[in-house]
PDB file of C-alpha atoms and ligand atoms in Angstrom:
ATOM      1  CA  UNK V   1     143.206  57.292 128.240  1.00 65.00           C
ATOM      2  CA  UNK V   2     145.325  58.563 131.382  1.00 81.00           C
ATOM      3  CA  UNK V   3     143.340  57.064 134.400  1.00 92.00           C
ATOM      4  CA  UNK V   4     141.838  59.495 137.137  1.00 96.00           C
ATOM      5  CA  UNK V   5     142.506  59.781 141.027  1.00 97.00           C
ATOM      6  CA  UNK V   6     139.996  60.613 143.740  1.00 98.00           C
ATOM      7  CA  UNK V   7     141.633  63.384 145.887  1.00 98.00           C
ATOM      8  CA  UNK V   8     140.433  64.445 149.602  1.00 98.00           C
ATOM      9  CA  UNK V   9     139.689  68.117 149.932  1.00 98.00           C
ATOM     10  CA  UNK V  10     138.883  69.346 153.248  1.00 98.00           C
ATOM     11  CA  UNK V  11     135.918  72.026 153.361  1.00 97.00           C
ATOM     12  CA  UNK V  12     134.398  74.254 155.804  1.00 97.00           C
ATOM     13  CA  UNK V  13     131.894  71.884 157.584  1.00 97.00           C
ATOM     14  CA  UNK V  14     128.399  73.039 156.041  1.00 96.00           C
ATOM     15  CA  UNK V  15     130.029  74.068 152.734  1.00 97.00           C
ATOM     16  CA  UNK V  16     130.464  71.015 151.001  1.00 97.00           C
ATOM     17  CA  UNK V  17     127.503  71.227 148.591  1.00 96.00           C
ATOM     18  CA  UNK V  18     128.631  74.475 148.026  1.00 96.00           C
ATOM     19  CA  UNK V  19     132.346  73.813 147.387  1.00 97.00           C
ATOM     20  CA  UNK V  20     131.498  70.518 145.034  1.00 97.00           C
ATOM     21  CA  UNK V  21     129.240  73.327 142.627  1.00 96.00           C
ATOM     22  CA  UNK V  22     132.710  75.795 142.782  1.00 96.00           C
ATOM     23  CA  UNK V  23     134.393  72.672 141.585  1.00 96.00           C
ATOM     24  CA  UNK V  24     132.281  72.267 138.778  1.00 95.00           C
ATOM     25  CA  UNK V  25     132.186  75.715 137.140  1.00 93.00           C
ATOM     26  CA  UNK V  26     135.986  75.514 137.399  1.00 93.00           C
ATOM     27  CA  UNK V  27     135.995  71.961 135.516  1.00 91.00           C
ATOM     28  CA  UNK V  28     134.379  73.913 132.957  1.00 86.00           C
ATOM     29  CA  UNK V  29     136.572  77.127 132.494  1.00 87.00           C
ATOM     30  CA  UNK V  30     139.857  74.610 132.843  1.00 85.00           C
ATOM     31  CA  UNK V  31     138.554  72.142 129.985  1.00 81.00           C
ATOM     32  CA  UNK V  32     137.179  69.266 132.078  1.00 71.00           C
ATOM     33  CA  UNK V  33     140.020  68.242 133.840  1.00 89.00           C
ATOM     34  CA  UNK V  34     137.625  67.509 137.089  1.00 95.00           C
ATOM     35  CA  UNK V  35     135.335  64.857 136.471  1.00 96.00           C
ATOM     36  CA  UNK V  36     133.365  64.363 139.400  1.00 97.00           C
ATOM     37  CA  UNK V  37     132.558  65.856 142.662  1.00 98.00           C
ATOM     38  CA  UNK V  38     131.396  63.714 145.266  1.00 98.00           C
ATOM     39  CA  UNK V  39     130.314  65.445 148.879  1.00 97.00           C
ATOM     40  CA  UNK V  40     128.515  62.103 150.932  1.00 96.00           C
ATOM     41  CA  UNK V  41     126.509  62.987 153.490  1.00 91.00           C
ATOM     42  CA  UNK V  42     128.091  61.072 156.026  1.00 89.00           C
ATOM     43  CA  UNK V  43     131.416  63.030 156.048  1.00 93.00           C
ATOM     44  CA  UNK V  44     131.398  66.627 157.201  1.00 95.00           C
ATOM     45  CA  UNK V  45     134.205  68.842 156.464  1.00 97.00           C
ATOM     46  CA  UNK V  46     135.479  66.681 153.494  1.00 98.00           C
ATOM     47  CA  UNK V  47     134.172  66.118 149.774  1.00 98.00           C
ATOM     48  CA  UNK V  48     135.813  63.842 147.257  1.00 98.00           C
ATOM     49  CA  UNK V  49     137.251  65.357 144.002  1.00 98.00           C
ATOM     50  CA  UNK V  50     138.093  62.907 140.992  1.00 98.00           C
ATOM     51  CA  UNK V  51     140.971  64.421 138.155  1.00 97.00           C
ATOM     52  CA  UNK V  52     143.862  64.286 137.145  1.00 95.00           C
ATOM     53  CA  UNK V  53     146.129  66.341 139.030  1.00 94.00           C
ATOM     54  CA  UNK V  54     147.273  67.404 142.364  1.00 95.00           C
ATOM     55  CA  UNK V  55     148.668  70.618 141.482  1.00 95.00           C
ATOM     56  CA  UNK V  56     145.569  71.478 139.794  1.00 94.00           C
ATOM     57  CA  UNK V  57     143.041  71.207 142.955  1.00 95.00           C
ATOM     58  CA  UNK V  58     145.690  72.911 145.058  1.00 95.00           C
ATOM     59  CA  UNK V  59     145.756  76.200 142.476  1.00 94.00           C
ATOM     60  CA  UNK V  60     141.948  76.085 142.069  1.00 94.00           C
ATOM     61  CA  UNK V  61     140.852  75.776 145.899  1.00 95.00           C
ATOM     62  CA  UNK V  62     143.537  78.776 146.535  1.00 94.00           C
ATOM     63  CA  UNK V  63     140.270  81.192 144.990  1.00 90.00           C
ATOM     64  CA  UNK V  64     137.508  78.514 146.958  1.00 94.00           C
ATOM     65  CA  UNK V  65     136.437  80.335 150.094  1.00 91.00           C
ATOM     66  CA  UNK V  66     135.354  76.957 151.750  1.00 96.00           C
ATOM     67  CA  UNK V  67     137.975  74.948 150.414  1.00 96.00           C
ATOM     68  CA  UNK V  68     140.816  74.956 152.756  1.00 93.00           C
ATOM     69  CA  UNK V  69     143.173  71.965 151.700  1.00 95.00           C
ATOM     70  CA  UNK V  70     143.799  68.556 150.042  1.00 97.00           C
ATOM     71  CA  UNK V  71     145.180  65.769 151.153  1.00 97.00           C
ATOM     72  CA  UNK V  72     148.647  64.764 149.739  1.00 96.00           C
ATOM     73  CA  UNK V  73     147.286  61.041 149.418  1.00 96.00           C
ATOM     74  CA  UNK V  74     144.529  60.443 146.819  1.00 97.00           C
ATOM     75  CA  UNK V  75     142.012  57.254 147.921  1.00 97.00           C
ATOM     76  CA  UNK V  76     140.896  54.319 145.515  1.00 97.00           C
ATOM     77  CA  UNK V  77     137.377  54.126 144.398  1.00 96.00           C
ATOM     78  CA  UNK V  78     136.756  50.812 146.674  1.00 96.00           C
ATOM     79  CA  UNK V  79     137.683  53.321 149.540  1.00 96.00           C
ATOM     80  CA  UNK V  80     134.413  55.390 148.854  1.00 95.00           C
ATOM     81  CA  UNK V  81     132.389  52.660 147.092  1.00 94.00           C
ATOM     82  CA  UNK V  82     130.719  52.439 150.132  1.00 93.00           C
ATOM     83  CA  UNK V  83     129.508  56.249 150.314  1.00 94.00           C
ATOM     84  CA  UNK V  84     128.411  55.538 147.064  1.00 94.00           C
ATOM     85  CA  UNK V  85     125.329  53.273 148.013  1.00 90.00           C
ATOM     86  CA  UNK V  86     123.984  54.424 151.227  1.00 84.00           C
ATOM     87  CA  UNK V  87     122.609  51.408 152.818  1.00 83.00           C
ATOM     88  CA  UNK V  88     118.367  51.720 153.900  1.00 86.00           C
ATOM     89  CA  UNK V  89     118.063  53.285 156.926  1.00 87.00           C
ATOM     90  CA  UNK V  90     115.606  50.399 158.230  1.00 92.00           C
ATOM     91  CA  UNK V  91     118.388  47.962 157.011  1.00 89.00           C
ATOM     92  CA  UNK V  92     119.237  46.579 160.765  1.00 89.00           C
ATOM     93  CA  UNK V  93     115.036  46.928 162.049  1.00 94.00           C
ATOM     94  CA  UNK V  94     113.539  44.356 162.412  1.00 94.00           C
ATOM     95  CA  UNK V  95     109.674  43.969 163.190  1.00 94.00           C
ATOM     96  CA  UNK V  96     109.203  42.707 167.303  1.00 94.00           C
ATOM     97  CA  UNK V  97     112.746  44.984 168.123  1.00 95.00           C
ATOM     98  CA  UNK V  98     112.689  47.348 170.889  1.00 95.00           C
ATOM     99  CA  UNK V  99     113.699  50.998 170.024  1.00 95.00           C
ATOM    100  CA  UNK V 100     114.493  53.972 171.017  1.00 95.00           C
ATOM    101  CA  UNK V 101     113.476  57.122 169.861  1.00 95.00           C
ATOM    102  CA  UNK V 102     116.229  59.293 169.415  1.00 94.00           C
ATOM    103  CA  UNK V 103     114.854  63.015 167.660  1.00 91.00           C
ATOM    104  CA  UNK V 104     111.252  64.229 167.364  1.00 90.00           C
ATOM    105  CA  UNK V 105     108.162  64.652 170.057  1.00 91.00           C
ATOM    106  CA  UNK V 106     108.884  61.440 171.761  1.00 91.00           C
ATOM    107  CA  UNK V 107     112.715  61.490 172.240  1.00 94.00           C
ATOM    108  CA  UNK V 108     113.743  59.314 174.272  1.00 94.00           C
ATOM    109  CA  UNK V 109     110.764  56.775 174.597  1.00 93.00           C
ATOM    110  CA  UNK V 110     111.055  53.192 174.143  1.00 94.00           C
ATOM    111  CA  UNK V 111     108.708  51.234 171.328  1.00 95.00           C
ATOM    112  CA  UNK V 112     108.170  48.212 169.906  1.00 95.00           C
ATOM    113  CA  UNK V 113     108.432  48.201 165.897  1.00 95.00           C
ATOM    114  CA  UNK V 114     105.210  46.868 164.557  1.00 95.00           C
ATOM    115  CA  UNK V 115     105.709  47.953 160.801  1.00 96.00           C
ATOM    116  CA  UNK V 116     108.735  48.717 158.388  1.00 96.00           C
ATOM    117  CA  UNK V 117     108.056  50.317 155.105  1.00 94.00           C
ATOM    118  CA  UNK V 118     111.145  49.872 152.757  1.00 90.00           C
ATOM    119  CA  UNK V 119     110.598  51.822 150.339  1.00 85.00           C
ATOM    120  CA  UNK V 120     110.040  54.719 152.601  1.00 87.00           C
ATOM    121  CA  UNK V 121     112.390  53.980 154.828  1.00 90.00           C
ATOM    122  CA  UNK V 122     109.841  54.422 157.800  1.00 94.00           C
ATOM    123  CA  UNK V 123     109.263  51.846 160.549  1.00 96.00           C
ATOM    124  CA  UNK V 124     105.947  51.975 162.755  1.00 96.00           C
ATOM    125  CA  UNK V 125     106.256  51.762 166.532  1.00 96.00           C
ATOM    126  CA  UNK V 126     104.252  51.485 169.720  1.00 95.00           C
ATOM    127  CA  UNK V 127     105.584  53.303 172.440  1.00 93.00           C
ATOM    128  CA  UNK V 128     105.954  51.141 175.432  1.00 91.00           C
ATOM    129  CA  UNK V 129     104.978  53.301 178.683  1.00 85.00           C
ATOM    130  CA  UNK V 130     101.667  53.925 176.611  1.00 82.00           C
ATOM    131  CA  UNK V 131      98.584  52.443 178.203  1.00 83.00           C
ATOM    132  CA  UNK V 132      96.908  52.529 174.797  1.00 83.00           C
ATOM    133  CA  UNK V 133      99.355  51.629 172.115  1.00 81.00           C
ATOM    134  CA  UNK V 134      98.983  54.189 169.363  1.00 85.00           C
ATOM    135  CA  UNK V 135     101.004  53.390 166.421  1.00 92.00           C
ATOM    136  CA  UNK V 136     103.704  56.167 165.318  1.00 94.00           C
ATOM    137  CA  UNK V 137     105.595  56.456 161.851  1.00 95.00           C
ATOM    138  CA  UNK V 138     108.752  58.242 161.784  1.00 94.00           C
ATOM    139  CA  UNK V 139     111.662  58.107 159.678  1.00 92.00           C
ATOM    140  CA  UNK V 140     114.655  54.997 160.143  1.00 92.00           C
ATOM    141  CA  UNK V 141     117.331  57.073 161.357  1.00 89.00           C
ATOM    142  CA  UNK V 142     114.910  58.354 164.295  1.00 92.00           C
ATOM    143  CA  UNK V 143     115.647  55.132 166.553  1.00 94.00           C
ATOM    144  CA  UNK V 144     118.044  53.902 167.938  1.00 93.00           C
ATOM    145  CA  UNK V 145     117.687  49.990 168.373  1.00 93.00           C
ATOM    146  CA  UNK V 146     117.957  49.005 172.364  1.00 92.00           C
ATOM    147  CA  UNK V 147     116.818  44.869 171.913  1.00 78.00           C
ATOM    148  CA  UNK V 148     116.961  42.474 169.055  1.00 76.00           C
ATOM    149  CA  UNK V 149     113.385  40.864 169.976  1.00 68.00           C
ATOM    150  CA  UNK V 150     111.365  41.580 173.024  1.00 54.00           C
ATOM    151  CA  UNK V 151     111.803  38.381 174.928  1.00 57.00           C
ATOM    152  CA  UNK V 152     115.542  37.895 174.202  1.00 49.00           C
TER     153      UNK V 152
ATOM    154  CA  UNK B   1     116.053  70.465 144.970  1.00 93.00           C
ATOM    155  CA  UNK B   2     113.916  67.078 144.307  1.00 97.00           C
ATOM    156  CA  UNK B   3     115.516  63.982 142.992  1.00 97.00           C
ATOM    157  CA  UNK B   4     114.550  61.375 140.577  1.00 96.00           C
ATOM    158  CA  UNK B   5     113.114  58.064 141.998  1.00 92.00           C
ATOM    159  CA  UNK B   6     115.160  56.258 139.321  1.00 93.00           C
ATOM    160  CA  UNK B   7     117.899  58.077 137.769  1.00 95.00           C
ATOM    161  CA  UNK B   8     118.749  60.223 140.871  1.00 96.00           C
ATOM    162  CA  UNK B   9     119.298  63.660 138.873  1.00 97.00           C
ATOM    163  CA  UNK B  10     118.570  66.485 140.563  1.00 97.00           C
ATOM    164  CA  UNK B  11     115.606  68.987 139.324  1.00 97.00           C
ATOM    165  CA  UNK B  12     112.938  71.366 140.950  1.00 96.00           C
ATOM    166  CA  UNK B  13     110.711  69.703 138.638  1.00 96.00           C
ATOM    167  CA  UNK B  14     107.736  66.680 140.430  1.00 96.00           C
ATOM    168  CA  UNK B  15     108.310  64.771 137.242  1.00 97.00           C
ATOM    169  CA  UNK B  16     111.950  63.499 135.979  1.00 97.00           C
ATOM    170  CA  UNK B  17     112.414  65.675 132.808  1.00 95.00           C
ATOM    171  CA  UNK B  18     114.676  62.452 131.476  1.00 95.00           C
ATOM    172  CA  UNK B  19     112.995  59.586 132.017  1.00 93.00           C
ATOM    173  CA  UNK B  20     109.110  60.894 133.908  1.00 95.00           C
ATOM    174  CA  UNK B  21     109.595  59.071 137.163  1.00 94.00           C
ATOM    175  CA  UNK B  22     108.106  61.342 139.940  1.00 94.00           C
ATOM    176  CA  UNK B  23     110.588  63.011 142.185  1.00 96.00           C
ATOM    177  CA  UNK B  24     110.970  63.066 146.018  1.00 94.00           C
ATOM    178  CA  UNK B  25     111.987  65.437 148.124  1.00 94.00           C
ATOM    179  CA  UNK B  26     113.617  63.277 150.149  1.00 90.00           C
ATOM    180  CA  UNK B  27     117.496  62.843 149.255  1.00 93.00           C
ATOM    181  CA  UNK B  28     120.658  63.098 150.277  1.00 92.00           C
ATOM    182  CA  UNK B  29     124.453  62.621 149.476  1.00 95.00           C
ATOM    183  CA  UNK B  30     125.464  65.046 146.590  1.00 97.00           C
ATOM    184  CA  UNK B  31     127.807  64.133 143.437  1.00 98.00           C
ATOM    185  CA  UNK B  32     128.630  66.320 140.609  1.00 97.00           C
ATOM    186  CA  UNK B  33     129.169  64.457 137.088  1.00 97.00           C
ATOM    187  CA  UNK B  34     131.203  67.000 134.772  1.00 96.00           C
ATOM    188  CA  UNK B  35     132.639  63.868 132.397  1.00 95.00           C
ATOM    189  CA  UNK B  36     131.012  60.632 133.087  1.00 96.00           C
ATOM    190  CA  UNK B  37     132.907  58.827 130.094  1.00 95.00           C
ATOM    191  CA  UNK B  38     136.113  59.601 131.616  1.00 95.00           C
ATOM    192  CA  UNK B  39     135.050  58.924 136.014  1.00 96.00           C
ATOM    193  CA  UNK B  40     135.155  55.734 137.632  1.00 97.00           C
ATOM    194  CA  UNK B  41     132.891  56.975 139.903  1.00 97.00           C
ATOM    195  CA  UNK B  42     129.955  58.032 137.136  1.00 97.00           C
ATOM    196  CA  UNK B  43     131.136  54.243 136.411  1.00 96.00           C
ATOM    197  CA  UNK B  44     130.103  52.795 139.835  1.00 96.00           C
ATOM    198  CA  UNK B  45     126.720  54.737 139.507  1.00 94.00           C
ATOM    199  CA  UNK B  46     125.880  53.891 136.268  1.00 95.00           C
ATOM    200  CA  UNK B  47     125.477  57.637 134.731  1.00 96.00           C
ATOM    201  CA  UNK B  48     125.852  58.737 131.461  1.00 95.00           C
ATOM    202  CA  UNK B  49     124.580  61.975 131.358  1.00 96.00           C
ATOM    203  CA  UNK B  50     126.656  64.923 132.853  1.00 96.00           C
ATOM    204  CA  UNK B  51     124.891  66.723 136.081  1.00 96.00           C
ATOM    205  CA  UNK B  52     124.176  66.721 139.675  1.00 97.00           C
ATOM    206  CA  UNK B  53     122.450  63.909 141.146  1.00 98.00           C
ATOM    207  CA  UNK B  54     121.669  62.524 144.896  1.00 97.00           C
ATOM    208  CA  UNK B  55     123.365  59.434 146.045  1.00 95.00           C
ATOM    209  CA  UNK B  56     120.204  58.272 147.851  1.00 92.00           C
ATOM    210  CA  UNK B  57     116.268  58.652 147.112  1.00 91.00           C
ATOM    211  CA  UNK B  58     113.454  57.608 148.996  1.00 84.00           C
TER     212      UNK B  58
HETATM  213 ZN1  LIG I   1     115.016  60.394 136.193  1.00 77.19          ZN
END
């Protein structure tokens, strides 16, 4: 069997849910010869297309509203492997690290992480200018960590 | 759109209809599988079963 190629199209930034689903119903009507549609949520603008030919994305995103190119230059799978496996959002928390909140009610306090759930990937904190320190739970990509441990 | 804990598909369904693992609500990332016995990357992630799935569940 021929092998496939990953190609970069470039998308209207918002779109790219939307322009990997136009992708699909095409695959359909022109015998499969997309496999897989791949929009990470990490790039904006871009998704990743995986066929057989060039000239066949370039036709097809001619009729896409919110497709507006692809790159000449198609990428290997261990260029994307990592979009493939998001790592945990609490990955680099660690319990005793300073934070600081970065979205939500108490942007741009500093805390103290107390708890991390994995599974969730929600860390409890303590803000620091509290006089009573009242635990909080918000989501890993919320904080931004300022200090490996408090007394380093 | 909810995914599945385990297989990541995408449904609007709280239970996986494929293999009953409650869904969450809480995904992101977003691949399309049209031919998973011909795409390296339905490879990397294991699937077997054309359809849209979340790269990430929690
Ligand atoms: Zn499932």
């Amino acid at each position: 069997m021929m092998e496939t190629k990953i190609f970069v199209v470039k998308t209207q930034v918002g779109q790219e849910e939307n322009v990997a689903n136009m992708f699909e119903k095409a695959a359909k009507r022109i015998d499969n010869k997309i496999v897989a549609v791949l929009a990470p949520k990490e790039l904006r603008g871009y998704i990743f297309v995986e066929g057989y030919d060039i000239d066949v994305i370039k036709k097809l995103i001619r009729h896409m509203k919110y497709a507006k190119d692809v790159l000449e230059k198609d990428v290997k799978i261990e260029e994307i492997e990592h979009f493939l496996f998001p790592p945990s959002a609490v990955a680099n928390i660690e319990e005793g690290m300073i934070v600081e909140l970065v979205s939500g009610p108490f942007k741009g306090e500093k805390a103290k992480v107390t708890r991390i759930d994995d599974a969730k990937e929600e860390i409890t904190v303590e803000l620091l200018d509290s006089m009573v320190p009242i635990p909080i739970t918000v989501r890993g990509e919320q904080v931004r960590v300022l200090k490996k441990k408090e007394d380093e | 759109m909810r995914a599945c804990r385990r297989c990541h598909i995408l449904t609007d369904k709280t239970t996986c209809p494929y293999c009953g693992e409650p869904t969450s609500e809480h995904w992101q990332g977003y691949l399309v599988v049209v031919k998973p016995e011909e795409s390296i990357i339905a490879e990397k992630m294991k699937i077997k079963m054309p359809g849209k799935y979340a790269l990430k569940v929690r």
